[in-house]
GROMACS .gro file of C-alpha atoms in nm:
model
  296
    1MET     CA    1   1.375  -0.950  -1.403
    2PHE     CA    2   1.159  -0.800  -1.117
    3GLU     CA    3   1.027  -0.552  -1.393
    4HIS     CA    4   0.938  -0.814  -1.650
    5GLY     CA    5   0.903  -1.120  -1.406
    6ASN     CA    6   0.635  -0.985  -1.192
    7GLY     CA    7   0.912  -0.960  -0.891
    8TYR     CA    8   0.746  -0.667  -0.736
    9LEU     CA    9   0.437  -0.890  -0.651
   10PHE     CA   10   0.463  -1.058  -0.313
   11GLN     CA   11   0.302  -1.361  -0.131
   12ALA     CA   12   0.311  -1.499   0.212
   13GLY     CA   13   0.338  -1.836   0.360
   14LEU     CA   14   0.562  -2.042   0.603
   15ASP     CA   15   0.926  -2.115   0.550
   16GLU     CA   16   1.126  -2.415   0.568
   17ALA     CA   17   1.126  -2.397   0.964
   18GLY     CA   18   0.747  -2.303   1.007
   19TYR     CA   19   0.810  -1.910   1.037
   20PRO     CA   20   0.624  -1.666   0.816
   21GLU     CA   21   0.789  -1.525   0.522
   22TYR     CA   22   0.680  -1.244   0.266
   23VAL     CA   23   0.873  -1.285  -0.046
   24PHE     CA   24   0.824  -1.249  -0.432
   25PRO     CA   25   0.778  -1.596  -0.626
   26VAL     CA   26   1.157  -1.668  -0.664
   27ASP     CA   27   1.155  -1.925  -0.938
   28GLU     CA   28   0.861  -1.773  -1.137
   29THR     CA   29   1.015  -1.430  -1.143
   30ALA     CA   30   1.356  -1.554  -1.254
   31THR     CA   31   1.214  -1.779  -1.519
   32GLU     CA   32   0.955  -1.539  -1.658
   33GLY     CA   33   1.171  -1.238  -1.619
   34MET     CA   34   1.465  -1.398  -1.823
   35ARG     CA   35   1.253  -1.531  -2.085
   36ASN     CA   36   1.058  -1.195  -2.154
   37CYS     CA   37   1.397  -1.036  -2.181
   38GLY     CA   38   1.513  -1.271  -2.458
   39PHE     CA   39   1.696  -1.535  -2.280
   40ALA     CA   40   1.645  -1.919  -2.258
   41VAL     CA   41   1.612  -2.089  -1.936
   42HIS     CA   42   1.712  -2.457  -1.922
   43ARG     CA   43   1.612  -2.687  -1.634
   44VAL     CA   44   1.786  -3.013  -1.620
   45PRO     CA   45   1.688  -3.278  -1.368
   46ILE     CA   46   1.950  -3.380  -1.118
   47ASP     CA   47   2.063  -3.734  -1.161
   48PRO     CA   48   2.161  -3.820  -0.793
   49ALA     CA   49   2.372  -4.105  -0.923
   50ASP     CA   50   2.607  -3.867  -1.135
   51ILE     CA   51   2.612  -3.511  -1.000
   52ALA     CA   52   2.970  -3.459  -1.038
   53GLY     CA   53   2.944  -3.571  -1.408
   54GLN     CA   54   2.631  -3.368  -1.492
   55LEU     CA   55   2.789  -3.051  -1.348
   56ALA     CA   56   3.107  -3.100  -1.542
   57PHE     CA   57   2.929  -3.129  -1.863
   58LEU     CA   58   2.682  -2.850  -1.766
   59THR     CA   59   2.942  -2.590  -1.649
   60GLU     CA   60   3.148  -2.643  -1.971
   61ALA     CA   61   2.817  -2.579  -2.188
   62TYR     CA   62   2.679  -2.305  -1.986
   63GLU     CA   63   2.977  -2.141  -1.770
   64GLY     CA   64   2.760  -2.155  -1.476
   65VAL     CA   65   2.490  -2.365  -1.329
   66VAL     CA   66   2.239  -2.242  -1.058
   67VAL     CA   67   2.120  -2.494  -0.808
   68TRP     CA   68   1.896  -2.477  -0.495
   69VAL     CA   69   2.057  -2.645  -0.188
   70ASN     CA   70   2.001  -2.703   0.179
   71THR     CA   71   2.238  -2.470   0.377
   72ALA     CA   72   2.301  -2.730   0.640
   73HIS     CA   73   2.562  -2.876   0.401
   74LEU     CA   74   2.747  -2.561   0.322
   75SER     CA   75   3.070  -2.554   0.495
   76TYR     CA   76   3.256  -2.253   0.372
   77ALA     CA   77   3.050  -2.021   0.598
   78ASP     CA   78   2.979  -2.025   0.985
   79VAL     CA   79   2.660  -1.891   0.952
   80TYR     CA   80   2.521  -2.180   0.772
   81ARG     CA   81   2.659  -2.410   1.026
   82ASP     CA   82   2.519  -2.219   1.326
   83ASN     CA   83   2.175  -2.156   1.222
   84VAL     CA   84   1.858  -2.339   1.113
   85PRO     CA   85   1.888  -2.481   0.770
   86TYR     CA   86   1.697  -2.325   0.477
   87LEU     CA   87   1.656  -2.302   0.115
   88HIS     CA   88   1.913  -2.140  -0.083
   89ALA     CA   89   2.073  -2.111  -0.435
   90VAL     CA   90   2.433  -2.099  -0.542
   91VAL     CA   91   2.591  -2.086  -0.877
   92VAL     CA   92   2.837  -2.381  -0.952
   93GLU     CA   93   3.113  -2.232  -1.171
   94ALA     CA   94   3.357  -2.517  -1.220
   95VAL     CA   95   3.406  -2.889  -1.145
   96ALA     CA   96   3.770  -3.010  -1.060
   97GLU     CA   97   3.949  -3.235  -1.293
   98ASP     CA   98   3.927  -3.521  -1.045
   99ARG     CA   99   3.564  -3.441  -0.968
  100ALA     CA  100   3.623  -3.425  -0.629
  101THR     CA  101   3.518  -3.061  -0.558
  102VAL     CA  102   3.321  -2.779  -0.716
  103ASP     CA  103   3.383  -2.390  -0.725
  104VAL     CA  104   3.067  -2.218  -0.627
  105LEU     CA  105   2.952  -1.853  -0.612
  106ASP     CA  106   2.719  -1.777  -0.331
  107CYS     CA  107   2.585  -1.420  -0.400
  108LEU     CA  108   2.420  -1.370  -0.064
  109VAL     CA  109   2.531  -1.518   0.287
  110VAL     CA  110   2.304  -1.365   0.535
  111ASP     CA  111   2.524  -1.304   0.803
  112LEU     CA  112   2.537  -1.000   1.066
  113LYS     CA  113   2.697  -0.829   0.782
  114PRO     CA  114   2.555  -1.000   0.444
  115PHE     CA  115   2.843  -1.066   0.190
  116SER     CA  116   2.904  -1.284  -0.116
  117CYS     CA  117   3.181  -1.510  -0.164
  118ARG     CA  118   3.337  -1.776  -0.381
  119ALA     CA  119   3.423  -2.087  -0.228
  120ARG     CA  120   3.550  -2.449  -0.288
  121LEU     CA  121   3.280  -2.714  -0.170
  122SER     CA  122   3.343  -3.105  -0.188
  123VAL     CA  123   3.118  -3.296  -0.425
  124THR     CA  124   3.006  -3.492  -0.113
  125ASP     CA  125   2.882  -3.206   0.053
  126LEU     CA  126   2.712  -3.082  -0.261
  127GLU     CA  127   2.539  -3.417  -0.324
  128ARG     CA  128   2.393  -3.380   0.043
  129ALA     CA  129   2.308  -3.019  -0.013
  130VAL     CA  130   2.099  -3.094  -0.321
  131GLY     CA  131   1.942  -3.415  -0.200
  132ASP     CA  132   1.855  -3.328   0.148
  133ARG     CA  133   1.506  -3.212   0.066
  134ILE     CA  134   1.391  -2.871   0.198
  135ARG     CA  135   1.068  -2.682   0.126
  136SER     CA  136   0.889  -2.371   0.198
  137GLU     CA  137   0.525  -2.265   0.117
  138ALA     CA  138   0.657  -1.992  -0.114
  139HIS     CA  139   0.895  -2.172  -0.346
  140ASP     CA  140   1.059  -2.505  -0.411
  141GLY     CA  141   1.333  -2.530  -0.701
  142MET     CA  142   1.524  -2.840  -0.561
  143GLY     CA  143   1.581  -3.125  -0.785
  144TYR     CA  144   1.711  -2.943  -1.082
  145PHE     CA  145   2.000  -2.760  -1.235
  146TRP     CA  146   1.932  -2.431  -1.393
  147ALA     CA  147   2.132  -2.245  -1.668
  148ILE     CA  148   2.079  -1.962  -1.894
  149THR     CA  149   2.170  -1.867  -2.243
  150ASP     CA  150   2.133  -1.550  -2.427
  151GLU     CA  151   1.890  -1.572  -2.727
  152ARG     CA  152   1.899  -1.227  -2.831
  153PRO     CA  153   1.992  -1.101  -3.154
  154PRO     CA  154   2.354  -0.947  -3.154
  155SER     CA  155   2.211  -0.589  -3.177
  156ALA     CA  156   1.975  -0.650  -2.872
  157SER     CA  157   2.260  -0.811  -2.674
  158SER     CA  158   2.472  -0.494  -2.717
  159GLY     CA  159   2.206  -0.273  -2.572
  160ALA     CA  160   1.984  -0.166  -2.870
  161ALA     CA  161   1.645  -0.010  -2.759
  162GLY     CA  162   1.333  -0.218  -2.793
  163THR     CA  163   1.478  -0.549  -2.676
  164VAL     CA  164   1.254  -0.609  -2.397
  165PRO     CA  165   0.898  -0.539  -2.340
  166ASP     CA  166   0.773  -0.175  -2.277
  167LEU     CA  167   0.834  -0.110  -1.895
  168GLY     CA  168   0.513   0.079  -1.844
  169SER     CA  169   0.332  -0.223  -1.988
  170ALA     CA  170   0.483  -0.465  -1.768
  171LEU     CA  171   0.418  -0.292  -1.459
  172VAL     CA  172   0.064  -0.253  -1.547
  173ARG     CA  173   0.047  -0.593  -1.609
  174GLN     CA  174   0.175  -0.667  -1.271
  175ALA     CA  175  -0.090  -0.441  -1.133
  176GLY     CA  176  -0.347  -0.648  -1.312
  177ARG     CA  177  -0.218  -0.976  -1.149
  178PHE     CA  178  -0.214  -0.811  -0.819
  179ALA     CA  179  -0.590  -0.739  -0.838
  180ALA     CA  180  -0.691  -1.063  -0.989
  181GLU     CA  181  -0.478  -1.328  -0.779
  182LYS     CA  182  -0.561  -1.367  -0.414
  183ARG     CA  183  -0.197  -1.476  -0.352
  184PHE     CA  184  -0.082  -1.136  -0.407
  185HIS     CA  185  -0.364  -0.906  -0.306
  186SER     CA  186  -0.417  -1.076   0.052
  187ALA     CA  187  -0.027  -1.149   0.102
  188ILE     CA  188  -0.005  -0.874   0.362
  189ARG     CA  189  -0.310  -0.953   0.544
  190HIS     CA  190  -0.198  -1.327   0.550
  191TYR     CA  191   0.159  -1.253   0.649
  192GLN     CA  192   0.031  -1.047   0.966
  193ARG     CA  193  -0.218  -1.337   1.083
  194LEU     CA  194   0.098  -1.574   1.041
  195CYS     CA  195   0.328  -1.331   1.225
  196GLU     CA  196   0.048  -1.269   1.505
  197ALA     CA  197   0.013  -1.649   1.570
  198CYS     CA  198   0.395  -1.658   1.616
  199PHE     CA  199   0.417  -1.338   1.836
  200THR     CA  200   0.138  -1.484   2.084
  201ASP     CA  201   0.315  -1.821   2.108
  202THR     CA  202   0.633  -1.898   2.328
  203PRO     CA  203   0.878  -1.629   2.411
  204ASP     CA  204   1.146  -1.789   2.204
  205ARG     CA  205   0.925  -1.846   1.901
  206ALA     CA  206   0.789  -1.495   1.933
  207ALA     CA  207   1.147  -1.352   1.953
  208HIS     CA  208   1.268  -1.563   1.680
  209ALA     CA  209   0.970  -1.468   1.445
  210ALA     CA  210   1.022  -1.090   1.527
  211ARG     CA  211   1.374  -1.118   1.393
  212ARG     CA  212   1.242  -1.274   1.085
  213LEU     CA  213   0.992  -1.014   1.040
  214PHE     CA  214   1.290  -0.753   1.061
  215HIS     CA  215   1.500  -0.952   0.802
  216HIS     CA  216   1.194  -0.991   0.551
  217SER     CA  217   1.098  -0.621   0.583
  218THR     CA  218   1.410  -0.454   0.590
  219VAL     CA  219   1.715  -0.658   0.480
  220LEU     CA  220   1.580  -0.926   0.227
  221TYR     CA  221   1.281  -0.854   0.046
  222ALA     CA  222   1.024  -0.597   0.112
  223ALA     CA  223   1.232  -0.256   0.134
  224PRO     CA  224   1.496  -0.373  -0.125
  225ALA     CA  225   1.237  -0.478  -0.388
  226LEU     CA  226   1.066  -0.140  -0.312
  227THR     CA  227   1.397   0.041  -0.365
  228LEU     CA  228   1.458  -0.138  -0.705
  229MET     CA  229   1.088  -0.056  -0.790
  230GLU     CA  230   1.135   0.309  -0.735
  231ARG     CA  231   1.404   0.303  -1.028
  232SER     CA  232   1.150   0.130  -1.242
  233LEU     CA  233   0.877   0.371  -1.154
  234HIS     CA  234   1.085   0.676  -1.259
  235ALA     CA  235   1.199   0.495  -1.576
  236ALA     CA  236   0.856   0.441  -1.671
  237GLY     CA  237   0.734   0.807  -1.613
  238ALA     CA  238   0.513   0.749  -1.318
  239PRO     CA  239   0.290   1.024  -1.209
  240GLU     CA  240   0.353   1.217  -0.876
  241ARG     CA  241   0.068   1.021  -0.688
  242THR     CA  242   0.227   0.671  -0.769
  243LEU     CA  243   0.559   0.806  -0.654
  244HIS     CA  244   0.414   0.921  -0.331
  245LEU     CA  245   0.225   0.623  -0.251
  246HIS     CA  246   0.560   0.418  -0.332
  247GLU     CA  247   0.750   0.631  -0.058
  248ALA     CA  248   0.482   0.570   0.197
  249ALA     CA  249   0.507   0.196   0.131
  250LEU     CA  250   0.868   0.201   0.156
  251ARG     CA  251   0.885   0.414   0.511
  252ASP     CA  252   0.623   0.175   0.643
  253TRP     CA  253   0.835  -0.129   0.573
  254GLN     CA  254   1.142   0.033   0.712
  255ALA     CA  255   0.941   0.154   1.019
  256MET     CA  256   0.808  -0.210   1.065
  257GLY     CA  257   1.177  -0.345   1.077
  258VAL     CA  258   1.244  -0.095   1.385
  259LEU     CA  259   0.926  -0.226   1.535
  260ALA     CA  260   1.004  -0.573   1.488
  261LEU     CA  261   1.355  -0.522   1.653
  262ARG     CA  262   1.172  -0.345   1.954
  263PHE     CA  263   0.925  -0.648   1.968
  264GLU     CA  264   1.212  -0.899   1.975
  265ALA     CA  265   1.381  -0.723   2.251
  266THR     CA  266   1.064  -0.652   2.480
  267ALA     CA  267   0.766  -0.859   2.368
  268ALA     CA  268   0.539  -0.546   2.468
  269PRO     CA  269   0.182  -0.567   2.382
  270SER     CA  270   0.184  -0.184   2.293
  271VAL     CA  271   0.470  -0.254   2.031
  272LEU     CA  272   0.253  -0.542   1.879
  273ARG     CA  273  -0.038  -0.315   1.850
  274ARG     CA  274   0.188  -0.083   1.664
  275ILE     CA  275   0.316  -0.377   1.440
  276ASN     CA  276  -0.053  -0.441   1.358
  277ASP     CA  277  -0.144  -0.087   1.275
  278ARG     CA  278   0.163  -0.056   1.048
  279PHE     CA  279   0.021  -0.390   0.879
  280ALA     CA  280  -0.307  -0.232   0.819
  281ALA     CA  281  -0.137   0.089   0.680
  282LEU     CA  282   0.061  -0.126   0.444
  283ASP     CA  283  -0.228  -0.342   0.320
  284GLN     CA  284  -0.420  -0.023   0.222
  285THR     CA  285  -0.109   0.172   0.095
  286THR     CA  286  -0.004  -0.129  -0.133
  287THR     CA  287  -0.336  -0.171  -0.276
  288THR     CA  288  -0.376   0.181  -0.368
  289LEU     CA  289  -0.035   0.175  -0.505
  290TRP     CA  290  -0.127  -0.096  -0.736
  291GLU     CA  291  -0.448   0.066  -0.825
  292SER     CA  292  -0.275   0.378  -0.929
  293ILE     CA  293  -0.040   0.174  -1.180
  294ALA     CA  294  -0.333  -0.009  -1.315
  295ALA     CA  295  -0.479   0.344  -1.408
  296TRP     CA  296  -0.167   0.452  -1.612
   0.00000   0.00000   0.00000
């Protein structure tokens, strides 16, 4: 999905709590990536008056249903209870016969040690989770149930060659979008400005923004996406120059995570200067990386 859904392109904005985030366009990446790989994406508006009935029908038809939720109402993990609510997605796998509970798969609970889990959630809590609207500047998929069906011919679903678009062309297409769309080629500079506004605010806000920078750079988005991208580049036969630029970008994001933790602990101006220097390096390296891919 990252290869064929433009998932290596990142944009910046403010999250649900008003803090900076640097993230790929989640809904767009999943939808376009699945469709480009031969799957159908079904989007069904949620009926607030019959959520359990809808899910009973959809889970039987599709085996699993993705839904965006407000984490404030997820009772199965302490981290959701103890932290600021945010926009999250879970998979509803089954509905109880009495329609009082649902079984969910949560693929990423971001605790001190991230984990995934299966859990049972009351329908009342699920109704609150899907109805308590929460938005970020980067994405908002609330209000719908999502399901996927495999539309590929039998030979393709068993792994035959040529079932998805050419990988090199998909990466070159992303490079073209990076150059053409401001939300992508200006993302790091925009993210830097948003972070700096928080870092020069109150001590509590600065410390929280620094921890968020650590999460976005190292745990959740930037470095993990670049780790996936390394596989894609090798599979596409990328030249050495592109691979070296990619390695530099990954090292810079990993170093950014360390600096963010230092700033959270010290609020030292010298560390903030180093963060800004690292942002400048990342902006240049990221631009040059995509230019090298466009030149394939």
